[in-house]
CSV table of C-alpha atoms in Angstrom, one decimal:
chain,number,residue,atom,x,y,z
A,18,UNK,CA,3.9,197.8,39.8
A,19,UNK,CA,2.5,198.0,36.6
A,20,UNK,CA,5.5,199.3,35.2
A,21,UNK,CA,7.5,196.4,36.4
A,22,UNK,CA,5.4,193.9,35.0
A,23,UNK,CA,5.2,195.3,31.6
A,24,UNK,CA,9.0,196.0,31.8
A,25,UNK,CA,9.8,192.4,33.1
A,26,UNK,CA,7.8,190.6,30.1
A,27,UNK,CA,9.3,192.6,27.6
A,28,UNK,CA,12.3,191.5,28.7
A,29,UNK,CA,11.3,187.7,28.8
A,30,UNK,CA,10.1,188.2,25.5
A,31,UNK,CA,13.3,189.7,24.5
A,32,UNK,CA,15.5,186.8,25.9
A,33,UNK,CA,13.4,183.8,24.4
A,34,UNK,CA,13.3,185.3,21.1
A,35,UNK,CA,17.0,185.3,21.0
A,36,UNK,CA,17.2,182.3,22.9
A,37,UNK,CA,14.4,180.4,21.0
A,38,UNK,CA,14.6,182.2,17.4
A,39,UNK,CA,15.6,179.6,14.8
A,40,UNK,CA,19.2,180.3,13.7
A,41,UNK,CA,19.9,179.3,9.5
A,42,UNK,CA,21.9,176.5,9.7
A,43,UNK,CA,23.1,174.8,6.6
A,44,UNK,CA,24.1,171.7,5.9
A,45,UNK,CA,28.1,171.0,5.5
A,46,UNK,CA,28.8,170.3,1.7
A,47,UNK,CA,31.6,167.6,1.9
A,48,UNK,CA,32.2,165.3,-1.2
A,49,UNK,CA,32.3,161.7,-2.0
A,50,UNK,CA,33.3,159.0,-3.8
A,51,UNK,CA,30.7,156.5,-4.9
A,52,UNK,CA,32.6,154.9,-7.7
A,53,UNK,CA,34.1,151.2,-7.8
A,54,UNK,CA,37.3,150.8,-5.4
A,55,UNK,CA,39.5,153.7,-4.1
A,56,UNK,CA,39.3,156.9,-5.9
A,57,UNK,CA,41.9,157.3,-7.9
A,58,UNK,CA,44.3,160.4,-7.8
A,59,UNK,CA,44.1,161.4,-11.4
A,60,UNK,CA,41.2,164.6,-11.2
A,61,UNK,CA,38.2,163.6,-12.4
A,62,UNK,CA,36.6,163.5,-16.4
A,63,UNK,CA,34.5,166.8,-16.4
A,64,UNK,CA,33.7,166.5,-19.9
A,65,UNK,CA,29.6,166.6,-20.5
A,66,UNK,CA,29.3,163.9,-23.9
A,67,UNK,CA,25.9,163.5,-25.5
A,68,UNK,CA,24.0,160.6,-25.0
A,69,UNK,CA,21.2,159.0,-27.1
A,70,UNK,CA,18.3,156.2,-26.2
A,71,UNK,CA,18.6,153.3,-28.0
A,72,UNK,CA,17.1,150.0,-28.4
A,73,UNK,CA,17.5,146.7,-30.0
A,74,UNK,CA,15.3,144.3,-31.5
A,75,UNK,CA,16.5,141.3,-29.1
A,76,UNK,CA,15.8,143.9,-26.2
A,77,UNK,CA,12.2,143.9,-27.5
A,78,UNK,CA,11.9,140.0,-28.1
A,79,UNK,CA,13.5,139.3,-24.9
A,80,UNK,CA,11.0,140.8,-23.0
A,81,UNK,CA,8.0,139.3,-25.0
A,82,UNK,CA,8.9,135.9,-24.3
A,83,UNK,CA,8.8,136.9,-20.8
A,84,UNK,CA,5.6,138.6,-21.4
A,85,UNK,CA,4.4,135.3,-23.0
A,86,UNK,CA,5.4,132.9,-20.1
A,87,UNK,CA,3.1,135.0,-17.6
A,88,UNK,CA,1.0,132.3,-15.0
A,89,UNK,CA,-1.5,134.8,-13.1
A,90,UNK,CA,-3.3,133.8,-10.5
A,91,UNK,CA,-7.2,134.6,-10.8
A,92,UNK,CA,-8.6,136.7,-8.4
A,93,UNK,CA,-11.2,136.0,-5.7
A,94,UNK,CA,-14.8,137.4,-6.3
A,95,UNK,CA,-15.1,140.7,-6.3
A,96,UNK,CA,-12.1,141.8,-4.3
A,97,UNK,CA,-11.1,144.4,-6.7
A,98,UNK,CA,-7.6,145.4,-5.6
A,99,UNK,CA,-8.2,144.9,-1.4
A,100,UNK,CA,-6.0,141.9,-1.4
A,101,UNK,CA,-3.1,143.4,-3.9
A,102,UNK,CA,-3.4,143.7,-7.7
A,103,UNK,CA,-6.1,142.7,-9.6
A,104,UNK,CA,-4.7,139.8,-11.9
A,105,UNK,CA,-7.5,140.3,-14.6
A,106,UNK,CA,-6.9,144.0,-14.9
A,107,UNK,CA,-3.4,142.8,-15.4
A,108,UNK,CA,-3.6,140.6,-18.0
A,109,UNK,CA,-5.4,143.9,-19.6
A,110,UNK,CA,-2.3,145.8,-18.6
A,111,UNK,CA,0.3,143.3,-20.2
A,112,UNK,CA,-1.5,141.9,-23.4
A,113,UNK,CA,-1.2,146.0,-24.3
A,114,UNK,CA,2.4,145.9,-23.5
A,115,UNK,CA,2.4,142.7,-25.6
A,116,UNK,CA,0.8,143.4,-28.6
A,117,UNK,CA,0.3,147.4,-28.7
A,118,UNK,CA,2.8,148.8,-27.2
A,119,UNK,CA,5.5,150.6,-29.6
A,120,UNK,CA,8.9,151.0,-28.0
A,121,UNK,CA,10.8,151.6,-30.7
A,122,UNK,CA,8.5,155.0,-31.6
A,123,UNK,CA,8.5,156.0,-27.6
A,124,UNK,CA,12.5,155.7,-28.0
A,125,UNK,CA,12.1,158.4,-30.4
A,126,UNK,CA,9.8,160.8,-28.4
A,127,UNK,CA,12.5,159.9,-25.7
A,128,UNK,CA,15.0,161.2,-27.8
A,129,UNK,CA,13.1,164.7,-29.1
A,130,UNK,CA,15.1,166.2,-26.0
A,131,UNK,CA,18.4,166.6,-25.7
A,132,UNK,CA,20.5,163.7,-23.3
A,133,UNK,CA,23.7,163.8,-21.9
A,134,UNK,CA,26.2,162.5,-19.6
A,135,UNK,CA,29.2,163.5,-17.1
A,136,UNK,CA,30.8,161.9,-14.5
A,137,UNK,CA,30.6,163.1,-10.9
A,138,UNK,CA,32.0,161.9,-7.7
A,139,UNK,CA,32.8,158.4,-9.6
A,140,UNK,CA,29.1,158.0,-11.4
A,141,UNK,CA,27.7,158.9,-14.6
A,142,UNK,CA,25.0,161.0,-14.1
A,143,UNK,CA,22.2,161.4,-17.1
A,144,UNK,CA,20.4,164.5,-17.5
A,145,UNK,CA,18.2,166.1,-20.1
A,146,UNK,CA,19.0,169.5,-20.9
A,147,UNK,CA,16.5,171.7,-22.9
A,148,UNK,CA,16.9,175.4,-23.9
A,149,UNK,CA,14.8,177.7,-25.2
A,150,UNK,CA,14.1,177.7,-28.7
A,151,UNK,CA,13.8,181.6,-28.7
A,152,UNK,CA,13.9,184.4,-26.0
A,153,UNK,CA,12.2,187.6,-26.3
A,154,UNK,CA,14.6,190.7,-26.8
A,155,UNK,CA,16.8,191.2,-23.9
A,156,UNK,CA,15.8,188.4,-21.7
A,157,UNK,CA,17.8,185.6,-20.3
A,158,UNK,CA,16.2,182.3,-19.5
A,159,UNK,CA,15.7,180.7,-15.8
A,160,UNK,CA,17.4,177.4,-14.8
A,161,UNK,CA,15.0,175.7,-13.5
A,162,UNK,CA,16.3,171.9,-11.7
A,163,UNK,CA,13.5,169.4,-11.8
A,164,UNK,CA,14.1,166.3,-9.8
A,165,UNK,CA,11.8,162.9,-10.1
A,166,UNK,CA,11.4,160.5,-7.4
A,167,UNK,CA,10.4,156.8,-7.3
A,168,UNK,CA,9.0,155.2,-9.3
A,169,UNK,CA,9.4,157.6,-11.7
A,170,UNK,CA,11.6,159.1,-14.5
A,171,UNK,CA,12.9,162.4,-16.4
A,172,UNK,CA,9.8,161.5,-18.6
A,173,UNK,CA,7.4,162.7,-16.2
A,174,UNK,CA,8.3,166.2,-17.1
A,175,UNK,CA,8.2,165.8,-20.9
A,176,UNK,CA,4.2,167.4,-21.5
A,177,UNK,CA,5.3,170.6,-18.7
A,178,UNK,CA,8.7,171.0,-20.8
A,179,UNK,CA,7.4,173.0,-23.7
A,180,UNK,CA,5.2,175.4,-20.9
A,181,UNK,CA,8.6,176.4,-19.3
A,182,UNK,CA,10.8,177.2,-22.5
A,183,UNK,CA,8.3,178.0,-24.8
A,184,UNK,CA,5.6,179.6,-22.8
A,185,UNK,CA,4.3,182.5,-25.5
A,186,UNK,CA,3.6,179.8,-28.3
A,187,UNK,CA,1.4,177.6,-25.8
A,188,UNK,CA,-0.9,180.5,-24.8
A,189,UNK,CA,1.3,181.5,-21.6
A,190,UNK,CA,2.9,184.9,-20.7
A,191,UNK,CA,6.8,185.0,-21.3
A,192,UNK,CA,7.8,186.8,-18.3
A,193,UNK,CA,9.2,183.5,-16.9
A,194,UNK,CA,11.6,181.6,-19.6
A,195,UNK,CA,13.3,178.6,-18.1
A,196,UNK,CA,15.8,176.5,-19.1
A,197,UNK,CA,14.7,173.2,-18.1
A,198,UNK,CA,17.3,170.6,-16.6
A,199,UNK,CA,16.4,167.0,-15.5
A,200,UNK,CA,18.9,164.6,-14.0
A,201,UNK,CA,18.0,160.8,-13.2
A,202,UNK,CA,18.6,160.3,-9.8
A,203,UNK,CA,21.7,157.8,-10.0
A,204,UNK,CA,21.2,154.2,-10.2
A,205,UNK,CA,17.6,155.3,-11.9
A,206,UNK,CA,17.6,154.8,-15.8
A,207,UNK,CA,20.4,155.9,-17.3
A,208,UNK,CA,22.5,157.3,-14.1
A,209,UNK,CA,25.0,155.3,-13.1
A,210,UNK,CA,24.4,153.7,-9.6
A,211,UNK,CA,26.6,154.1,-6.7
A,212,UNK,CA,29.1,151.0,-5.5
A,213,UNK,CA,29.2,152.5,-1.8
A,214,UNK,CA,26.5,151.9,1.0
A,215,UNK,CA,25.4,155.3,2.2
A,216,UNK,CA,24.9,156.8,-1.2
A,217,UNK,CA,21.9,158.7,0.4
A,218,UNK,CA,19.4,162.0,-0.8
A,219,UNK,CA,22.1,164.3,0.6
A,220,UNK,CA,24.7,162.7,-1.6
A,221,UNK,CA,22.4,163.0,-4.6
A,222,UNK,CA,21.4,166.9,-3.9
A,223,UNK,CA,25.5,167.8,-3.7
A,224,UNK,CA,26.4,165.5,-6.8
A,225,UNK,CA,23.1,167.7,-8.5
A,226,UNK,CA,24.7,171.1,-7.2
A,227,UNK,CA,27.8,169.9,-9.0
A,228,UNK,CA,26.4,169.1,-11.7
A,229,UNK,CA,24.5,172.7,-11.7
A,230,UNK,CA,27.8,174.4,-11.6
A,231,UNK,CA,29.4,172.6,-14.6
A,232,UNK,CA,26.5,173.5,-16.3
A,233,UNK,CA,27.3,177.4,-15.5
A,234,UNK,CA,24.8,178.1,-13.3
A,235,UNK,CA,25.9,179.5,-10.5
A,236,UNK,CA,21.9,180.5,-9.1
A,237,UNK,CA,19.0,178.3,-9.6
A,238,UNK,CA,15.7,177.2,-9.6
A,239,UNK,CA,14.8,173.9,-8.2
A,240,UNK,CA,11.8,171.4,-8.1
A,241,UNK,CA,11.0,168.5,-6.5
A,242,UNK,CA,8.4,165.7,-6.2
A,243,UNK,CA,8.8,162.6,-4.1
A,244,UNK,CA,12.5,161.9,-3.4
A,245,UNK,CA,13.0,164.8,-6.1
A,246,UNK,CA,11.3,166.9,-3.2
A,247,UNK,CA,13.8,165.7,-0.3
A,248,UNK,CA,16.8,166.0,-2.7
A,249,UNK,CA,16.2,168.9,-3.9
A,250,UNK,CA,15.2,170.7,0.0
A,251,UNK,CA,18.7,169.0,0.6
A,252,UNK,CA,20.1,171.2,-2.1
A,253,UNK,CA,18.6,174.4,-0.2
A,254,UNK,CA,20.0,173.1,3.2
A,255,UNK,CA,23.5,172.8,1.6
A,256,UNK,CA,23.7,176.0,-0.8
A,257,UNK,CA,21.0,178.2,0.1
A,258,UNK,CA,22.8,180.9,-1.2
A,259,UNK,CA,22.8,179.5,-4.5
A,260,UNK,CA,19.0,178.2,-4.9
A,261,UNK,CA,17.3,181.0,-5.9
A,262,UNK,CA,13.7,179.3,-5.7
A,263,UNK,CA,12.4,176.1,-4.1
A,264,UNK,CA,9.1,174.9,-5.5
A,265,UNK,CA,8.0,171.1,-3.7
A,266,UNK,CA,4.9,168.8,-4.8
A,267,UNK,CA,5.4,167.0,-1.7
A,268,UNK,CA,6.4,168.6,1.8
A,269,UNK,CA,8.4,166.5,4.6
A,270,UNK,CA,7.9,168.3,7.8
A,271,UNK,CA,9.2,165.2,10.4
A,272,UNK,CA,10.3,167.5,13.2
A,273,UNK,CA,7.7,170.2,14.1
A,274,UNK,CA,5.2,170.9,16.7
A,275,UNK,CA,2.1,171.3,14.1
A,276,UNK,CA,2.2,167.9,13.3
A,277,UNK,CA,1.0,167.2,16.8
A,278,UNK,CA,-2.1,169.1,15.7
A,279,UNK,CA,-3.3,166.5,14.0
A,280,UNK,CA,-4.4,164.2,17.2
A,281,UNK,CA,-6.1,167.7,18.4
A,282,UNK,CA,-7.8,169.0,14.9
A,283,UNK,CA,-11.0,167.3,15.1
A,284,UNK,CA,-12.4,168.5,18.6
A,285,UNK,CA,-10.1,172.5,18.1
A,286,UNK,CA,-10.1,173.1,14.5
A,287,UNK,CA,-11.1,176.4,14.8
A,288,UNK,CA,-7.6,176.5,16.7
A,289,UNK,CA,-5.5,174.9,14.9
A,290,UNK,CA,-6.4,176.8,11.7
A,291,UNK,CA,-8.0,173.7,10.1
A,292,UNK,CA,-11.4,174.3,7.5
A,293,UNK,CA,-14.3,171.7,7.4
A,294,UNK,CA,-12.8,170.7,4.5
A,295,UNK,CA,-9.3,169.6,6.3
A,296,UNK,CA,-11.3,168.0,9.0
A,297,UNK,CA,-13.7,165.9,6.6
A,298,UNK,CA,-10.4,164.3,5.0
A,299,UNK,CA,-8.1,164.0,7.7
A,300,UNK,CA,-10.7,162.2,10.2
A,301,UNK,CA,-11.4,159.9,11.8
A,302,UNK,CA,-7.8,160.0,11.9
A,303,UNK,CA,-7.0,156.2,12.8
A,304,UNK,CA,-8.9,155.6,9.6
A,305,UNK,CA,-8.2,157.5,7.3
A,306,UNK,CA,-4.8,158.4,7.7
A,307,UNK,CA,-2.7,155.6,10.0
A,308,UNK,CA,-5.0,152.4,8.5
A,309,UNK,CA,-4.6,153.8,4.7
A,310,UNK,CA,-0.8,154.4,5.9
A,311,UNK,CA,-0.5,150.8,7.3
A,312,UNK,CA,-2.3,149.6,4.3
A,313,UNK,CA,-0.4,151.6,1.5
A,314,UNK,CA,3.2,151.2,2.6
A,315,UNK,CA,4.3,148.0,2.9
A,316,UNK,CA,6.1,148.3,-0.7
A,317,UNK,CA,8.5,150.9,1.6
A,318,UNK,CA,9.3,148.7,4.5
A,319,UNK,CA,10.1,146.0,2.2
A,320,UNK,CA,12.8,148.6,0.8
A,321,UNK,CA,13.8,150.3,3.4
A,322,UNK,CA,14.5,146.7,4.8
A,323,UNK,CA,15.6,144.4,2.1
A,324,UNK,CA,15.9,146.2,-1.2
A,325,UNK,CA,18.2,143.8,-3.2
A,326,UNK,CA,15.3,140.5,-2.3
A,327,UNK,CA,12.7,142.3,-3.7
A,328,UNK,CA,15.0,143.6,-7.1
A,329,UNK,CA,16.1,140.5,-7.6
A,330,UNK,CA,12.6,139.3,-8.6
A,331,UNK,CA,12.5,142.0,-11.6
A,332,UNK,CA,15.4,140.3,-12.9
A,333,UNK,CA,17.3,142.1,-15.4
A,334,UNK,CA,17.2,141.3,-19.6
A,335,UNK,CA,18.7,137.9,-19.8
A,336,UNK,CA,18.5,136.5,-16.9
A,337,UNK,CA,16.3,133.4,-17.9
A,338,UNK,CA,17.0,131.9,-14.9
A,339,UNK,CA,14.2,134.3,-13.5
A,340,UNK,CA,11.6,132.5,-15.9
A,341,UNK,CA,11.5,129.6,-13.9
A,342,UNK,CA,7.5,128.9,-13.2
A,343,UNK,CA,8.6,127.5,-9.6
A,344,UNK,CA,10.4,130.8,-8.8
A,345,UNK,CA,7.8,132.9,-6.4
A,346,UNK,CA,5.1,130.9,-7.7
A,347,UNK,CA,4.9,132.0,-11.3
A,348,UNK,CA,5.7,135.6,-10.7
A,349,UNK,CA,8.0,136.0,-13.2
A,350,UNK,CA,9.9,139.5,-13.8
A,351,UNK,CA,7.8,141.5,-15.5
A,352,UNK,CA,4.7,141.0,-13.2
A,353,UNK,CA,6.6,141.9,-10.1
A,354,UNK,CA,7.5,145.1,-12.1
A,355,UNK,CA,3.9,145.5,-12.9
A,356,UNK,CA,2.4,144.7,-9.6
A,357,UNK,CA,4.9,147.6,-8.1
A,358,UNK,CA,4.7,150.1,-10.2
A,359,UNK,CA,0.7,149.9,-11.9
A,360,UNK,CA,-0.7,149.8,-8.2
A,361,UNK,CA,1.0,153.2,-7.4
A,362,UNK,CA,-0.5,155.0,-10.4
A,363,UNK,CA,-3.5,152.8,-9.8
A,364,UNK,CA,-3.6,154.6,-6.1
A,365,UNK,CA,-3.2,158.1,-7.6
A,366,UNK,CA,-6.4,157.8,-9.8
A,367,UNK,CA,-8.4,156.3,-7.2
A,368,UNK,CA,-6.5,158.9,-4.5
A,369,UNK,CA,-7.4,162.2,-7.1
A,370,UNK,CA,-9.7,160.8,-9.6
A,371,UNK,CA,-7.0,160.8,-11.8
A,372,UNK,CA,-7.5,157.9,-15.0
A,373,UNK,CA,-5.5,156.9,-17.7
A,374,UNK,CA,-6.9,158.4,-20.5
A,375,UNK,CA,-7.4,161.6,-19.2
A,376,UNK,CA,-4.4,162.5,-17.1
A,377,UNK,CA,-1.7,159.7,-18.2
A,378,UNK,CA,-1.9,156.9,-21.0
A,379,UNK,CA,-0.8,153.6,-21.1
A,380,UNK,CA,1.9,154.7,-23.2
A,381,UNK,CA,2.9,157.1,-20.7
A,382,UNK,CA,2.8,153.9,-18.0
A,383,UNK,CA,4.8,151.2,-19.7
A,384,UNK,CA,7.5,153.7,-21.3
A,385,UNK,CA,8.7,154.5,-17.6
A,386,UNK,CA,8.7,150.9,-16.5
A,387,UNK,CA,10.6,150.4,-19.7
A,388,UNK,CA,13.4,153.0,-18.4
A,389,UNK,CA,13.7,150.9,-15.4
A,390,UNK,CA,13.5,147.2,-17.4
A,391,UNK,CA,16.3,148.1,-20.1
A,392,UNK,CA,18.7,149.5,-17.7
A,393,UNK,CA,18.2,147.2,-14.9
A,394,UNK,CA,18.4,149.4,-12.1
A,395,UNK,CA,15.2,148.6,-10.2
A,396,UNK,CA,17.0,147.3,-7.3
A,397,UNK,CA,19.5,150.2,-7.2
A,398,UNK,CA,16.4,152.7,-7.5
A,399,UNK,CA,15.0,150.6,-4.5
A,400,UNK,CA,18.3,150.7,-2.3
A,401,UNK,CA,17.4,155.0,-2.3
A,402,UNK,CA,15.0,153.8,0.7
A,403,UNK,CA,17.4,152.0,2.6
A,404,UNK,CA,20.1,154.3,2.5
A,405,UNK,CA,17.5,157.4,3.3
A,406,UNK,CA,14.7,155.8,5.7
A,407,UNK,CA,16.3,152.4,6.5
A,408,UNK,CA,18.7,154.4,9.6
A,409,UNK,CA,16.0,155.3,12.2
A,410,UNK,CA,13.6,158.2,12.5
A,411,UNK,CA,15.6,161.5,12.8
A,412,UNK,CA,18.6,159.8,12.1
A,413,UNK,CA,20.0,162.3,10.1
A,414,UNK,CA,21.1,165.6,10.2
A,415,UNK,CA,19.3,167.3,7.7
A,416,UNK,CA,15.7,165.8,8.9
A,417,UNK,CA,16.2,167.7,12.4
């Protein structure tokens, strides 16, 4: 009897593993067009041309005049930032853009790296591309993919680049050379944005894959934060074969039974595998994480929603009509810009005990608002979260 027991649940254990083993399943690769109008028959420009960062000094002067015409609305009594940004630590914020603020110089620490441009699937895509400045004997550098999200930039990974390609002269071990590549996710900065609707993360990851081949890699490292995390998890859904590494700052996991765990942690920790540590930040649960959710994210349901309203109140660099003091009360372009992007770094030193002066300067700050302001692509950098969360929960194939 005994026998037949242990001979039966071996077998049951033998058909639901195949039955219920997770099969690798990639994502198909396809190919687009997200260029104006019909794509043309001619094959397309694969030539990679340099690009440089430039400014102007009507740029500069164009945007202090806007700076100038400000009207902020004072604050309430100490409410610090629980009804939205603090105006008095903006007028902080702004008076250094005014007055302190050097463009012209961060153009040139812009430029220290190499920038180019090539066109892909009917958009210009910007990347920076930075070899090593010497290899020891005999080794060959890694490529290494690194992928920003929103609100953010290439520039983010300006302080790590000199860790990766030049590990030995900053105190490191040179067992891992990389060769650093960072694209602008297109209709960020300097990437062209895309003329279709649809123009989604999945898009993004094949036009970087692409872009990764032209370059003459053919296996690759890739990192991610933010969108850079999804795009960049795309890229090992749709080329596994060819992503040789796949380092995230920020993990997705939408469809998986663990998550459920998170109703139960509190009274089974022990269970579920979480420390006193996990459960002393994680609860009470409807306060710490779903109010600090609801109270954190409206920003994304406005873009997930209605992207192109909200742009629109950046303006763009001469658009004067945006200066109008009746236009959203006073809140002229460069405040909305402000109040978007500040209160997100403002979150993360609050969040981490991260500050300005110690992790990220103002500098630091303004110069990636700046890469949003010149090129006017705050509303096509919003539209990312339509086209990727704006279609339903599971909605698409590579979130199941």
């Amino acid at each position: 009897m005994w026998l037949e027991i242990f001979l039966a649940s071996v077998l049951g254990y033998v058909i639901y593993w195949f039955v219920a083993k997770d099969k690798e399943e990639t994502l198909p690769l396809e190919d687009g067009w997200w260029g104006p109008g019909v794509r043309p028959t001619a094959r397309e420009d694969e030539s990679i041309r340099p690009f440089k960062v430039e400014t102007s000094d009507e740029q500069i002067n164009d945007l202090h005049q806007r700076i100038e015409k400000a009207r902020l609305t004072p604050p309430l009594e100490d409410s610090r930032f629980h009804y939205g940004f603090n105006s008095n630590y903006l007028k902080k914020v702004i008076s250094y853009w005014r007055n302190d603020f050097d463009w012209k110089k961060q153009v040139e620490i812009l430029n220290r790296y190499p920038h180019f441009k090539t066109r892909i699937e009917g958009l210009d895509i910007h990347f920076i591309h930075v070899k090593p400045p010497q290899l020891p004997s005999g080794r060959t550098p890694k490529p290494l993919l690194m992928v920003h999200g929103w609100p953010g930039s290439f520039y983010e990974f300006y302080k790590i680049i000199p860790f990766l390609t030049d590990p030995k002269n900053h105190g490191l071990s040179d067992d891992h050379v990389f060769e650093v590549i960072c694209p602008s996710i297109p209709g960020y900065g300097f990437s062209e944005a895309s003329s279709k609707k649809g123009f989604n993360s999945v898009a993004t990851a094949r036009i970087f894959y692409k872009l990764m081949l032209r370059l003459g890699f053919q296996e690759f490292y890739i990192q991610g934060g933010d969108w850079g995390s999804l795009i960049c998890t795309n890229m090992a859904q749709l080329v596994p074969s060819h992503v040789k590494g796949l380092h995230l700052n920020m993990a997705l996991v939408l469809r998986n039974f663990y998550t459920l765990t998170l109703l139960l942690g509190r009274r089974f920790s022990g269970l579920f595998g979480y420390t006193e540590r996990d459960v002393e930040l994680m609860y009470p649960f409807k306060e710490k994480i779903f109010y600090s959710i609801m109270r954190e994210s409206g920003y994304m349901h406005i873009q997930c929603t209605k992207p192109d309203t909200v742009g629109e109140r950046w303006g763009r660099p001469g658009s004067a009509d945006l200066l109008h003091p009746g236009v959203g009360g006073g809140n002229t372009a460069h405040r909305w810009q402000l109040l978007f992007v500040v209160p997100l770094h403002v979150a993360l030193r609050v969040a981490f005990r991260f500050c300005f002066p110690r992790k990220f300067s103002l500098d630091d700050l303004l110069t990636n608002i700046m890469l949003y302001w010149t090129t006017g692509t705050i509303t096509s950098s919003q539209r990312f979260y339509k086209e990727n969360l704006g279609q339903g929960y599971l909605a698409q194939k590579h979130e199941r």
